[in-house]
Tab-separated table of N, CA and C in Angstrom:
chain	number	residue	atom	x	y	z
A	1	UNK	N	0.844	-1.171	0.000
A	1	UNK	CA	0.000	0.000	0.000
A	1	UNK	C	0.893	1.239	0.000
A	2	UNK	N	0.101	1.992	-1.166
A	2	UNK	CA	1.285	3.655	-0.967
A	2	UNK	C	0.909	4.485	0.319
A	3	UNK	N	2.256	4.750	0.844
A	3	UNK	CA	2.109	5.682	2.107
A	3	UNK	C	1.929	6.817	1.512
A	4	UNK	N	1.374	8.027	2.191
A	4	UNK	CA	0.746	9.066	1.759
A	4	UNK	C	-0.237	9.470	1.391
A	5	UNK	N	-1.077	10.758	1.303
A	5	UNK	CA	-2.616	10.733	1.210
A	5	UNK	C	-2.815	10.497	-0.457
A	6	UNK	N	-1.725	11.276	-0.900
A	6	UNK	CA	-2.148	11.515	-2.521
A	6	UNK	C	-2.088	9.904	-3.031
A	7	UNK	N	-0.634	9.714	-3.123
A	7	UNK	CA	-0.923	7.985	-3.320
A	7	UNK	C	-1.829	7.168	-3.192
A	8	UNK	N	-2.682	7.372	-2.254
A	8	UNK	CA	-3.581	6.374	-1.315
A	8	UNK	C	-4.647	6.860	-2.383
A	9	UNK	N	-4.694	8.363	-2.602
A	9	UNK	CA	-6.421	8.681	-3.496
A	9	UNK	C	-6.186	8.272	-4.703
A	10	UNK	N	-4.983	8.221	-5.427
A	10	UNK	CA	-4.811	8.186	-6.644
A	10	UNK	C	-5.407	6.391	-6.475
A	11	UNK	N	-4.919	5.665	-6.000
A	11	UNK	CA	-4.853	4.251	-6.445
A	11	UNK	C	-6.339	4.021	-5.725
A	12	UNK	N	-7.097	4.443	-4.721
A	12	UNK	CA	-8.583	4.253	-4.031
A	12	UNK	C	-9.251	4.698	-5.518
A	13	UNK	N	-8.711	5.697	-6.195
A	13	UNK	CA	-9.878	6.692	-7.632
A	13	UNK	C	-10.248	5.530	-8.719
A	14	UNK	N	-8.813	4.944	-8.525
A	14	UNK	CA	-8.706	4.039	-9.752
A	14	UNK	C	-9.680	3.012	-10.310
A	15	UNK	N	-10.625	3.299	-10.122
A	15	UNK	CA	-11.764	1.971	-10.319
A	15	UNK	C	-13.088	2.706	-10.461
A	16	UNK	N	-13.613	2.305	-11.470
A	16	UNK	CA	-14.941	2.831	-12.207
A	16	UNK	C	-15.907	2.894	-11.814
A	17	UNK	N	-15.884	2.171	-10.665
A	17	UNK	CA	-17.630	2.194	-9.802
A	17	UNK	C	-17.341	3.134	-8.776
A	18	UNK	N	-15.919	3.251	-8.317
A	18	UNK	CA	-15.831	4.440	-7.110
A	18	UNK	C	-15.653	5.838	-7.596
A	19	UNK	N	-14.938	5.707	-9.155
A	19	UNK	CA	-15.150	7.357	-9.657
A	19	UNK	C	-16.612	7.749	-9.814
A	20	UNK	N	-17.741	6.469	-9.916
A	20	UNK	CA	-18.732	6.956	-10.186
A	20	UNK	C	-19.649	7.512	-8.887
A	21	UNK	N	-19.058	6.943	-7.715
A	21	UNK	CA	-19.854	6.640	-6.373
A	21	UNK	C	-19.371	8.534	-5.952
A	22	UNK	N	-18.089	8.497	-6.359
A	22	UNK	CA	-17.510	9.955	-5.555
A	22	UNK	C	-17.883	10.619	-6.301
A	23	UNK	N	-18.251	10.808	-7.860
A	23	UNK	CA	-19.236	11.512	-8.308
A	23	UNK	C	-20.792	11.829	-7.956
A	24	UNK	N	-21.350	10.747	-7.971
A	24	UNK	CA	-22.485	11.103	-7.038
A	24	UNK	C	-22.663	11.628	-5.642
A	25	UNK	N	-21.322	11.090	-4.927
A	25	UNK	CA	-21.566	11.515	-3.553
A	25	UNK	C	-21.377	13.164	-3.628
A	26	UNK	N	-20.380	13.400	-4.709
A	26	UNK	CA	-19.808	14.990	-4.725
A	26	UNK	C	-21.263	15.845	-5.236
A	27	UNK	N	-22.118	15.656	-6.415
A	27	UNK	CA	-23.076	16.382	-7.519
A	27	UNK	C	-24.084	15.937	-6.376
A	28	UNK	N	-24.884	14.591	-6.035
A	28	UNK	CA	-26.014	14.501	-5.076
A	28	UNK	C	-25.982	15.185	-3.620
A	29	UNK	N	-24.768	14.631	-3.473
A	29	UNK	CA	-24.915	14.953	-1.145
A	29	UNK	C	-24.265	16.007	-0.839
A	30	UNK	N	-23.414	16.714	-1.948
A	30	UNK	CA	-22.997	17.953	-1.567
A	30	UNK	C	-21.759	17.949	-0.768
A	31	UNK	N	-20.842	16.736	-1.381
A	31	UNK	CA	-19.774	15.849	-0.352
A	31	UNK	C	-18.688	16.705	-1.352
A	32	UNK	N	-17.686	16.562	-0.878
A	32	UNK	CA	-16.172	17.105	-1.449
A	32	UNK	C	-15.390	15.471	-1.318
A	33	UNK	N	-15.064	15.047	-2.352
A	33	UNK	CA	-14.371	14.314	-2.571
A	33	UNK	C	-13.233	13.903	-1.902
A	34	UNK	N	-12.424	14.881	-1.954
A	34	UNK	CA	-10.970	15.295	-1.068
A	34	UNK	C	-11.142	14.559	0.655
A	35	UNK	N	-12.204	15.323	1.242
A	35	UNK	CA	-12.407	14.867	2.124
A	35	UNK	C	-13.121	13.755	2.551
A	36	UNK	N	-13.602	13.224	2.136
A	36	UNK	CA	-14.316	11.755	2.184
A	36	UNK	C	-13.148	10.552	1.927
A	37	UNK	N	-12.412	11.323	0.920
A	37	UNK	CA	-10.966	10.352	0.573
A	37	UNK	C	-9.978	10.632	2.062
A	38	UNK	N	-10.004	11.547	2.000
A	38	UNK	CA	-9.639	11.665	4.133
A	38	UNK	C	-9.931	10.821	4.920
A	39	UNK	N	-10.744	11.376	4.810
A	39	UNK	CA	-11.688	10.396	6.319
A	39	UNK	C	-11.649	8.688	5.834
A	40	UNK	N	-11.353	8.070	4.431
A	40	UNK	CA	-10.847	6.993	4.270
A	40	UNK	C	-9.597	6.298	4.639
A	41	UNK	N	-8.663	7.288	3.912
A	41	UNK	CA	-7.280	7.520	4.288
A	41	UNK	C	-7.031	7.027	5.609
A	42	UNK	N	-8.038	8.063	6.329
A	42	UNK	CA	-7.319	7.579	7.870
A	42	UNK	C	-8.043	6.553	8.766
A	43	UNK	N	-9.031	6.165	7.970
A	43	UNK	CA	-9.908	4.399	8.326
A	43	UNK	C	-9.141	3.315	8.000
A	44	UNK	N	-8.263	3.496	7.262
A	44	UNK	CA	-7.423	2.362	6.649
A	44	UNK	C	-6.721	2.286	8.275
A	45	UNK	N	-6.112	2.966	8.605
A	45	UNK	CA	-5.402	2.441	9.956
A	45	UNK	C	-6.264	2.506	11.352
A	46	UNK	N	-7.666	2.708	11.113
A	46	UNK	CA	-8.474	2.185	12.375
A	46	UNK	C	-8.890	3.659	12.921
A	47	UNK	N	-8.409	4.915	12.514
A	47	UNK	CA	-9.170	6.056	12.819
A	47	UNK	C	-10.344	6.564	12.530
A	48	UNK	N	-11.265	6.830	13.130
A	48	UNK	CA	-12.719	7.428	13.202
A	48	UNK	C	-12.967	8.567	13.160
A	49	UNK	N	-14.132	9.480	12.936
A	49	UNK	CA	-14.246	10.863	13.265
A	49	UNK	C	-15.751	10.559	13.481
A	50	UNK	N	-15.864	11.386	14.401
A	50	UNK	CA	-17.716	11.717	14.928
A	50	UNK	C	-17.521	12.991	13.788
A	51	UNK	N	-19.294	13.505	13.941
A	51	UNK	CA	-19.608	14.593	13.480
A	51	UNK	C	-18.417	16.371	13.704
A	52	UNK	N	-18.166	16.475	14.613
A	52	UNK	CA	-17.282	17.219	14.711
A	52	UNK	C	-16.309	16.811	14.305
A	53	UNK	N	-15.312	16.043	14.486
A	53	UNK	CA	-14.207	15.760	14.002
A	53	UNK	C	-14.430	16.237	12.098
A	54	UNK	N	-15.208	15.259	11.645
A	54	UNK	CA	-15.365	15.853	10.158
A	54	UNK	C	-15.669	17.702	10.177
A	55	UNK	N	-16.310	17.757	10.840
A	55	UNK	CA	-16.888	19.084	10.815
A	55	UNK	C	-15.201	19.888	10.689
A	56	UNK	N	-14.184	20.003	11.399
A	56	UNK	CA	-13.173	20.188	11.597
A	56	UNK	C	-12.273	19.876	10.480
A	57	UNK	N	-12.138	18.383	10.063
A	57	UNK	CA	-11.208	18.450	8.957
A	57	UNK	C	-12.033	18.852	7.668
A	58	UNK	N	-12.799	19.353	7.627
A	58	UNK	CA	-13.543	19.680	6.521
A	58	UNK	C	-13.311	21.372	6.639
A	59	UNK	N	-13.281	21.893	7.595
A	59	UNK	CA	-12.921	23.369	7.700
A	59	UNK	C	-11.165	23.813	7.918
A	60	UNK	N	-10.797	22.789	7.432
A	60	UNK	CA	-9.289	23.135	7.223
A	60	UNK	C	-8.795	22.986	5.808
A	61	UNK	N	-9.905	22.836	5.004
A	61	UNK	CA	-9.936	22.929	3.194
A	61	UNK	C	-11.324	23.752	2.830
A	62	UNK	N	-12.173	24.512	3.306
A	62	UNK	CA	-12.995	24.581	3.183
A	62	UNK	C	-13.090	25.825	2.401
A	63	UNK	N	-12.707	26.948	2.804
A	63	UNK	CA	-12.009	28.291	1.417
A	63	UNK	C	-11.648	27.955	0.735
A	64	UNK	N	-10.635	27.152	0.724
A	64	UNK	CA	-9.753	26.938	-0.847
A	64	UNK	C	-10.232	25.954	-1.737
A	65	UNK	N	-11.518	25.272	-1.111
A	65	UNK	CA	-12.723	24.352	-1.683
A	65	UNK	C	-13.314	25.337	-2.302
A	66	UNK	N	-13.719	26.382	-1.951
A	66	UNK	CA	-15.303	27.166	-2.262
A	66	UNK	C	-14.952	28.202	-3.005
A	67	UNK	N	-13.403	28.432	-2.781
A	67	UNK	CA	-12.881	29.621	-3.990
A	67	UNK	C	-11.824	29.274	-4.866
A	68	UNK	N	-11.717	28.003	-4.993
A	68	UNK	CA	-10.323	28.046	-5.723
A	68	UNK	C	-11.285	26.561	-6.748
A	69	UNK	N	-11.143	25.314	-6.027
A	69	UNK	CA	-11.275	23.752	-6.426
A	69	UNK	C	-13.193	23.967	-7.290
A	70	UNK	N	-13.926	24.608	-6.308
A	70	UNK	CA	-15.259	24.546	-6.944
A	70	UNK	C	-15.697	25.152	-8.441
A	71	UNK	N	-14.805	26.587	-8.382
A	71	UNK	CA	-15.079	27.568	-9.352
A	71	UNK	C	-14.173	27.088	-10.477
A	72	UNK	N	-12.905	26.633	-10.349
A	72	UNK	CA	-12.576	25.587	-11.466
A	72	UNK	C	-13.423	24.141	-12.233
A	73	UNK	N	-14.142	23.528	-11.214
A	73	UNK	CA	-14.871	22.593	-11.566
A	73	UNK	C	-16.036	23.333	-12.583
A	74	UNK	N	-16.542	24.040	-12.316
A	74	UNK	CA	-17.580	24.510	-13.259
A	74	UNK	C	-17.109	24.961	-14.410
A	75	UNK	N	-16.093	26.181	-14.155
A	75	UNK	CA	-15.605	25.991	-15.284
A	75	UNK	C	-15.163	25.309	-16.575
A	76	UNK	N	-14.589	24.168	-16.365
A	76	UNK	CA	-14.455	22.679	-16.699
A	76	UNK	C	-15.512	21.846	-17.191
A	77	UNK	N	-16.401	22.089	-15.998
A	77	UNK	CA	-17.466	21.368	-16.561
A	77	UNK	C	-18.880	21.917	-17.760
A	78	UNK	N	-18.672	23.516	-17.586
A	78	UNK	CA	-19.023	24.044	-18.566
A	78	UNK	C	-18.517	24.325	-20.085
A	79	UNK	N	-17.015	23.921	-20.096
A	79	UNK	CA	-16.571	23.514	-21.227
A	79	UNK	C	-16.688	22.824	-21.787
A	80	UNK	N	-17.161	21.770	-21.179
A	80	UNK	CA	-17.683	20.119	-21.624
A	80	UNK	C	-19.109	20.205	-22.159
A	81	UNK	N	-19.711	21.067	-21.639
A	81	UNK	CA	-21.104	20.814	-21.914
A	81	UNK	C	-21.861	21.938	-22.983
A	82	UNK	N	-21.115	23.167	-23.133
A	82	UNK	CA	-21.490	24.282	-24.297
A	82	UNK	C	-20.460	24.536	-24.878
A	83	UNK	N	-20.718	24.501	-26.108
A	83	UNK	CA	-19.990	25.006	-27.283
A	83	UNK	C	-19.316	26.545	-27.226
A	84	UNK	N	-18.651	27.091	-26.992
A	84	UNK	CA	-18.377	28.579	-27.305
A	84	UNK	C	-17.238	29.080	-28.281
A	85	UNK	N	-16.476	28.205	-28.487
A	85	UNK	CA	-15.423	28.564	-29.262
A	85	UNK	C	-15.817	27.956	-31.087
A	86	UNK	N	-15.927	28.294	-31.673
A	86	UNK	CA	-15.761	27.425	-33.397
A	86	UNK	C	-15.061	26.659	-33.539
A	87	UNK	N	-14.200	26.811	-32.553
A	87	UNK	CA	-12.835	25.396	-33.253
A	87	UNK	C	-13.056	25.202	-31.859
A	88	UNK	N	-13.380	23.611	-32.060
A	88	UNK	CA	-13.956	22.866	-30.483
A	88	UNK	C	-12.825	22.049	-30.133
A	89	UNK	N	-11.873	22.312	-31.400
A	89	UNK	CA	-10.151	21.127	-30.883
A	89	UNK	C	-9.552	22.639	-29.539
A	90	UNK	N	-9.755	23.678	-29.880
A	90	UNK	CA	-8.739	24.796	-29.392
A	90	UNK	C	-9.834	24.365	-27.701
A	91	UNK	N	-11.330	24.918	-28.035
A	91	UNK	CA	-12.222	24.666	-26.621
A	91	UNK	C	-11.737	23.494	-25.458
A	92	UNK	N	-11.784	22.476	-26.450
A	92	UNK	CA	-11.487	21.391	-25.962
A	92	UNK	C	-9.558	20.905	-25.219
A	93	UNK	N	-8.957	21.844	-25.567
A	93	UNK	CA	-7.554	22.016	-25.027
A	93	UNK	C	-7.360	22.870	-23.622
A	94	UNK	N	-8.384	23.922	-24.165
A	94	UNK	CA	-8.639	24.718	-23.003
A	94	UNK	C	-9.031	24.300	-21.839
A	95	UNK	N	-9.889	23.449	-22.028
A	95	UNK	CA	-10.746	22.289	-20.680
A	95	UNK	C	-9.736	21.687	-20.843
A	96	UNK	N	-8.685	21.038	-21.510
A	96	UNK	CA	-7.778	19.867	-20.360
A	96	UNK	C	-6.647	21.141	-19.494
A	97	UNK	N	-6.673	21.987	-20.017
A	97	UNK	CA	-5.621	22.675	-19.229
A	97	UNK	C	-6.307	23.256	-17.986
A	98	UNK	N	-7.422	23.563	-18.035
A	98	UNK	CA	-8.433	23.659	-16.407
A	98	UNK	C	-8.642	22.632	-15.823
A	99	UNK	N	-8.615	21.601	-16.252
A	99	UNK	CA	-9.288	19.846	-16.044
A	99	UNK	C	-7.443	19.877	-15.186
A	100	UNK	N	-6.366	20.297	-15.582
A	100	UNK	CA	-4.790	19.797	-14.556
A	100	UNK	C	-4.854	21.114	-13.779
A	101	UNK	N	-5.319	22.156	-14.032
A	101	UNK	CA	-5.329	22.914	-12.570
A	101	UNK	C	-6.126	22.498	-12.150
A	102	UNK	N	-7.381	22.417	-12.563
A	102	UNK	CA	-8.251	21.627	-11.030
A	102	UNK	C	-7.929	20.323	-10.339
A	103	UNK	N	-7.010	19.738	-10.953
A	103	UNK	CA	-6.539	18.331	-10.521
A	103	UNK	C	-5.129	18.819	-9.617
A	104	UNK	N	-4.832	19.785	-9.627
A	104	UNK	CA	-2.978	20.623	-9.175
A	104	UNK	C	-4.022	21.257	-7.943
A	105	UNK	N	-5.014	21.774	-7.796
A	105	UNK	CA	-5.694	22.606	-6.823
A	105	UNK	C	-6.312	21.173	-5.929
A	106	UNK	N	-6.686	20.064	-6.190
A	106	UNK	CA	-7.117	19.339	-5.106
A	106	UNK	C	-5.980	18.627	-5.016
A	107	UNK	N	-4.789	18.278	-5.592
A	107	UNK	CA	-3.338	17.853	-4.778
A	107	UNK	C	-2.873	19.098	-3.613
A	108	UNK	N	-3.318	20.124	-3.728
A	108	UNK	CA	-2.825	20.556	-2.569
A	108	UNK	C	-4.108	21.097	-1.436
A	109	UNK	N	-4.935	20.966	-2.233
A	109	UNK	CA	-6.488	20.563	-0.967
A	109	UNK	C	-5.794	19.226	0.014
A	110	UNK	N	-5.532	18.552	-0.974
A	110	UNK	CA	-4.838	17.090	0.224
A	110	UNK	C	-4.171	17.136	0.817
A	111	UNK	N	-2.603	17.902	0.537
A	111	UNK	CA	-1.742	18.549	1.135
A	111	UNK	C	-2.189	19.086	2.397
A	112	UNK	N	-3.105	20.175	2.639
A	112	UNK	CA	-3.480	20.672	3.288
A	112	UNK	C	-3.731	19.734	4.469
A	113	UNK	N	-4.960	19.201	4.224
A	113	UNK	CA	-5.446	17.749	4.754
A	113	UNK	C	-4.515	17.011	6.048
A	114	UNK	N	-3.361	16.614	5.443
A	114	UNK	CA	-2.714	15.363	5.055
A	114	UNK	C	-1.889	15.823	6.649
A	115	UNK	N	-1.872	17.550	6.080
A	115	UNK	CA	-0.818	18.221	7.112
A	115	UNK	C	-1.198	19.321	8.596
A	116	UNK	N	-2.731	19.567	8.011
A	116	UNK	CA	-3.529	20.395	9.281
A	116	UNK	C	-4.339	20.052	9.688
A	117	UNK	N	-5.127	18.957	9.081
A	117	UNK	CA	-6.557	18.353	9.333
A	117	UNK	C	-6.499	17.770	11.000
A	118	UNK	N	-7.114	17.837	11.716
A	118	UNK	CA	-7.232	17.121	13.032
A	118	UNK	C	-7.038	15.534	12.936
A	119	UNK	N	-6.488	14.903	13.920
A	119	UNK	CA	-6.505	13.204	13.656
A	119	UNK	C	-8.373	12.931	14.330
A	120	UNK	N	-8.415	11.690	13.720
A	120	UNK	CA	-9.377	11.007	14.149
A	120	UNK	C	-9.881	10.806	15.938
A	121	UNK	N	-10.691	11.534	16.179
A	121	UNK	CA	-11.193	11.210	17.799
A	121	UNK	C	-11.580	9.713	18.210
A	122	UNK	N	-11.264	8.679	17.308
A	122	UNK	CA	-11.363	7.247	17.906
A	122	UNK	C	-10.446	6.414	16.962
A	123	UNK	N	-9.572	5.963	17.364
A	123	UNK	CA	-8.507	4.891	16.895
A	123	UNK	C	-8.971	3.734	17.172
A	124	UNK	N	-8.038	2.368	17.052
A	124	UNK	CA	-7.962	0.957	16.752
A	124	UNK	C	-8.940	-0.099	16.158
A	125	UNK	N	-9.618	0.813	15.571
A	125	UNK	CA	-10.369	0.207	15.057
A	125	UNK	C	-10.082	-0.623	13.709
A	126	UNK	N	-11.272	-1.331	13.324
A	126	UNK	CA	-11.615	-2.385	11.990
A	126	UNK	C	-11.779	-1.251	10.841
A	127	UNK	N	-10.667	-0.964	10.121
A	127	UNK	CA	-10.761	-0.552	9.260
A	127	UNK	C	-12.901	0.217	8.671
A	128	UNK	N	-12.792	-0.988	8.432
A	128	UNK	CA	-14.561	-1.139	7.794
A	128	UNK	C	-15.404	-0.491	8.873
A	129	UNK	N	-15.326	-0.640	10.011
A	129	UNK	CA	-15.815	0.189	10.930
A	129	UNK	C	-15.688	1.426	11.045
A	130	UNK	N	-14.540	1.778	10.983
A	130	UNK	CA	-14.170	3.603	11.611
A	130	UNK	C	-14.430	3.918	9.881
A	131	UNK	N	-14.258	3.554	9.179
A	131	UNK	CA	-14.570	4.211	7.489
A	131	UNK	C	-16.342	3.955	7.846
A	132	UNK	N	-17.037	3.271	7.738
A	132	UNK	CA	-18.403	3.663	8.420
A	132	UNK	C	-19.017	4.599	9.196
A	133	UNK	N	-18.254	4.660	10.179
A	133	UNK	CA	-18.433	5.743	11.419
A	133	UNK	C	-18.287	7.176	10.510
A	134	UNK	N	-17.232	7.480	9.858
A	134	UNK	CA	-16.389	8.279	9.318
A	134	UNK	C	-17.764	8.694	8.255
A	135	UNK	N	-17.872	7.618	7.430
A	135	UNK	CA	-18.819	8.567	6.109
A	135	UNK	C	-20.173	8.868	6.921
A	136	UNK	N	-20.836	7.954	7.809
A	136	UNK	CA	-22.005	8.588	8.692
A	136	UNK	C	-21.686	9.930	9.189
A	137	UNK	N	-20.409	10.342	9.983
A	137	UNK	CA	-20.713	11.669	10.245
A	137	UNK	C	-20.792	12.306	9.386
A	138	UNK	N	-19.913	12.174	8.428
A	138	UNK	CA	-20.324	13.383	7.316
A	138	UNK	C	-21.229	13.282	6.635
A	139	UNK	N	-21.986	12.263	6.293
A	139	UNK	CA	-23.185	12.601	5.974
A	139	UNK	C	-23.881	13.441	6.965
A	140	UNK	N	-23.844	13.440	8.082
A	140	UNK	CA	-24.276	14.267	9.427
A	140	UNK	C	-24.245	15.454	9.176
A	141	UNK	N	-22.663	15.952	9.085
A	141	UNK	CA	-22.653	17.037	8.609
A	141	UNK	C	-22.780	17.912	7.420
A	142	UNK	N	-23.059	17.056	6.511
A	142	UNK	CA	-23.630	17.614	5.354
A	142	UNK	C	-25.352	18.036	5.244
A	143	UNK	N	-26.015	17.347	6.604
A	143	UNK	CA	-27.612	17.323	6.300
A	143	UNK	C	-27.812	16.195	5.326
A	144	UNK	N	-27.592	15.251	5.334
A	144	UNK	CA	-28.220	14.606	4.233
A	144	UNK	C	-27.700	12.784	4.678
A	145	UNK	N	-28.270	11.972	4.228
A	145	UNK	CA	-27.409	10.272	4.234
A	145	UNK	C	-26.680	10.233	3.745
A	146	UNK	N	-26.353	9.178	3.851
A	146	UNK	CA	-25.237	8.488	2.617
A	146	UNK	C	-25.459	6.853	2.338
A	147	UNK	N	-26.430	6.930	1.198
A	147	UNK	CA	-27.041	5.801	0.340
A	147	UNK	C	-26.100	4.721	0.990
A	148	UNK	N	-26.415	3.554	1.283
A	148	UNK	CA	-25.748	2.302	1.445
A	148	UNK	C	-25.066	1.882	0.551
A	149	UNK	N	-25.792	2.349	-0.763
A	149	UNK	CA	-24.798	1.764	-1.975
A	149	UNK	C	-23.369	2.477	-1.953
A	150	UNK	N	-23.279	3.499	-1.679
A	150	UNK	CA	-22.446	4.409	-2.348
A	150	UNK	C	-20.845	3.797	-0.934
A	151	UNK	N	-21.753	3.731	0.342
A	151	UNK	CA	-21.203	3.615	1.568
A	151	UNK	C	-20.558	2.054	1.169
A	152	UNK	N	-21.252	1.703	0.365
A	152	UNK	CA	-20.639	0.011	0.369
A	152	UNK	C	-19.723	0.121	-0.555
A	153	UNK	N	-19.667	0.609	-1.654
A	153	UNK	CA	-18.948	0.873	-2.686
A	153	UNK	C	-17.117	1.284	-2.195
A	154	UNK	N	-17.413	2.454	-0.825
A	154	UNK	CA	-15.856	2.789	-0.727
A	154	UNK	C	-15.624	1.710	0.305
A	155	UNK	N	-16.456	1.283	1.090
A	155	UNK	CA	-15.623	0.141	2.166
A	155	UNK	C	-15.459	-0.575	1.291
A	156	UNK	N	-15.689	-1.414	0.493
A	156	UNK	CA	-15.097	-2.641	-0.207
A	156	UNK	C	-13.800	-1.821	-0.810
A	157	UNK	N	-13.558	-0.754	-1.124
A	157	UNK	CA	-12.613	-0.807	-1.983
A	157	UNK	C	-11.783	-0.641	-0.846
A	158	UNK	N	-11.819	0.163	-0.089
A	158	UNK	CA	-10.920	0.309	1.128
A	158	UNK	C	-10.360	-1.253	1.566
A	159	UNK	N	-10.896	-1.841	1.565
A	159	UNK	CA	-10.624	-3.300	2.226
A	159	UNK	C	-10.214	-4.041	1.279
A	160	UNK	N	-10.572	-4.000	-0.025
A	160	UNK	CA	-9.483	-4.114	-0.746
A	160	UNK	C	-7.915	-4.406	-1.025
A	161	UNK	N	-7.922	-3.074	-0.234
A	161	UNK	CA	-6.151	-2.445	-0.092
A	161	UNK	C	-6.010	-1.244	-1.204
A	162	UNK	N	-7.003	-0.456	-1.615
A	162	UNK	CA	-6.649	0.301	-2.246
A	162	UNK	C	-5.442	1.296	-1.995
């Protein structure tokens, strides 16, 4: 297993049902990716977070989420989806070069993370457990659940060994 947060997200991303799950969790529940891959990150070695705890490492990326990582995503994603330029090869260059800053802006959302985020308020745990505990609070703190499917989707991969 790669030590480190980025390592750990890159190789957890890698699989088609979880890019699709962290897509939904991100567009439906109003989840940030970054941090859900956190709060995984640190389930792999038996750490937990209650509702505060997330509440906390979620406000130690939470500006540079809402002004930097979000307003790139749209951008991006509005390139994808309307035409504005005539030559859609030049449009379409333009979105991959926003598509690696927004990918350069959540490597150091993780950074951040990796290096200020609070540790987990409950250790030794079963992996599969404290990553449970972990996406329940934040669903907590988001106002909203978190579908079983989606919840089953990252524990298996977690256990895995992603």
């Amino acid at each position: 297993m790669a030590d480190g947060f980025w390592p750990f997200s890159l190789a957890f991303y890698n699989d088609a049902e979880v890019q699709q799950a962290c897509i939904a969790f991100q567009d439906s529940h109003g989840g940030d990716v970054n941090v859900m891959l956190y709060l995984l990150f640190r389930a792999r070695d038996g750490g937990a977070y209650d509702a505060r705890g997330v509440a906390a490492v979620d406000a130690a990326v939470a500006p540079w989420r809402e002004e930097v990582v979000r307003p790139l995503r749209a951008v991006r994603r509005v390139l994808k989806s309307r035409e504005y330029l005539p030559d859609g090869e030049a449009q379409e260059g333009f979105r991959a070069k926003i598509k690696k800053v927004e990918l350069d802006a959540e490597k150091l959302q993780q950074a951040v993370l990796e290096g200020n985020a609070p540790p987990p308020g409950t250790t030794g745990l079963d992996p599969r457990d404290a990553a449970a505990r972990s996406l329940s609070a934040y669903a907590e703190t988001l106002g909203t659940e978190m579908p079983q499917g989606l919840t089953g989707v990252f524990i298996e991969r977690l256990a895995a060994g992603a």
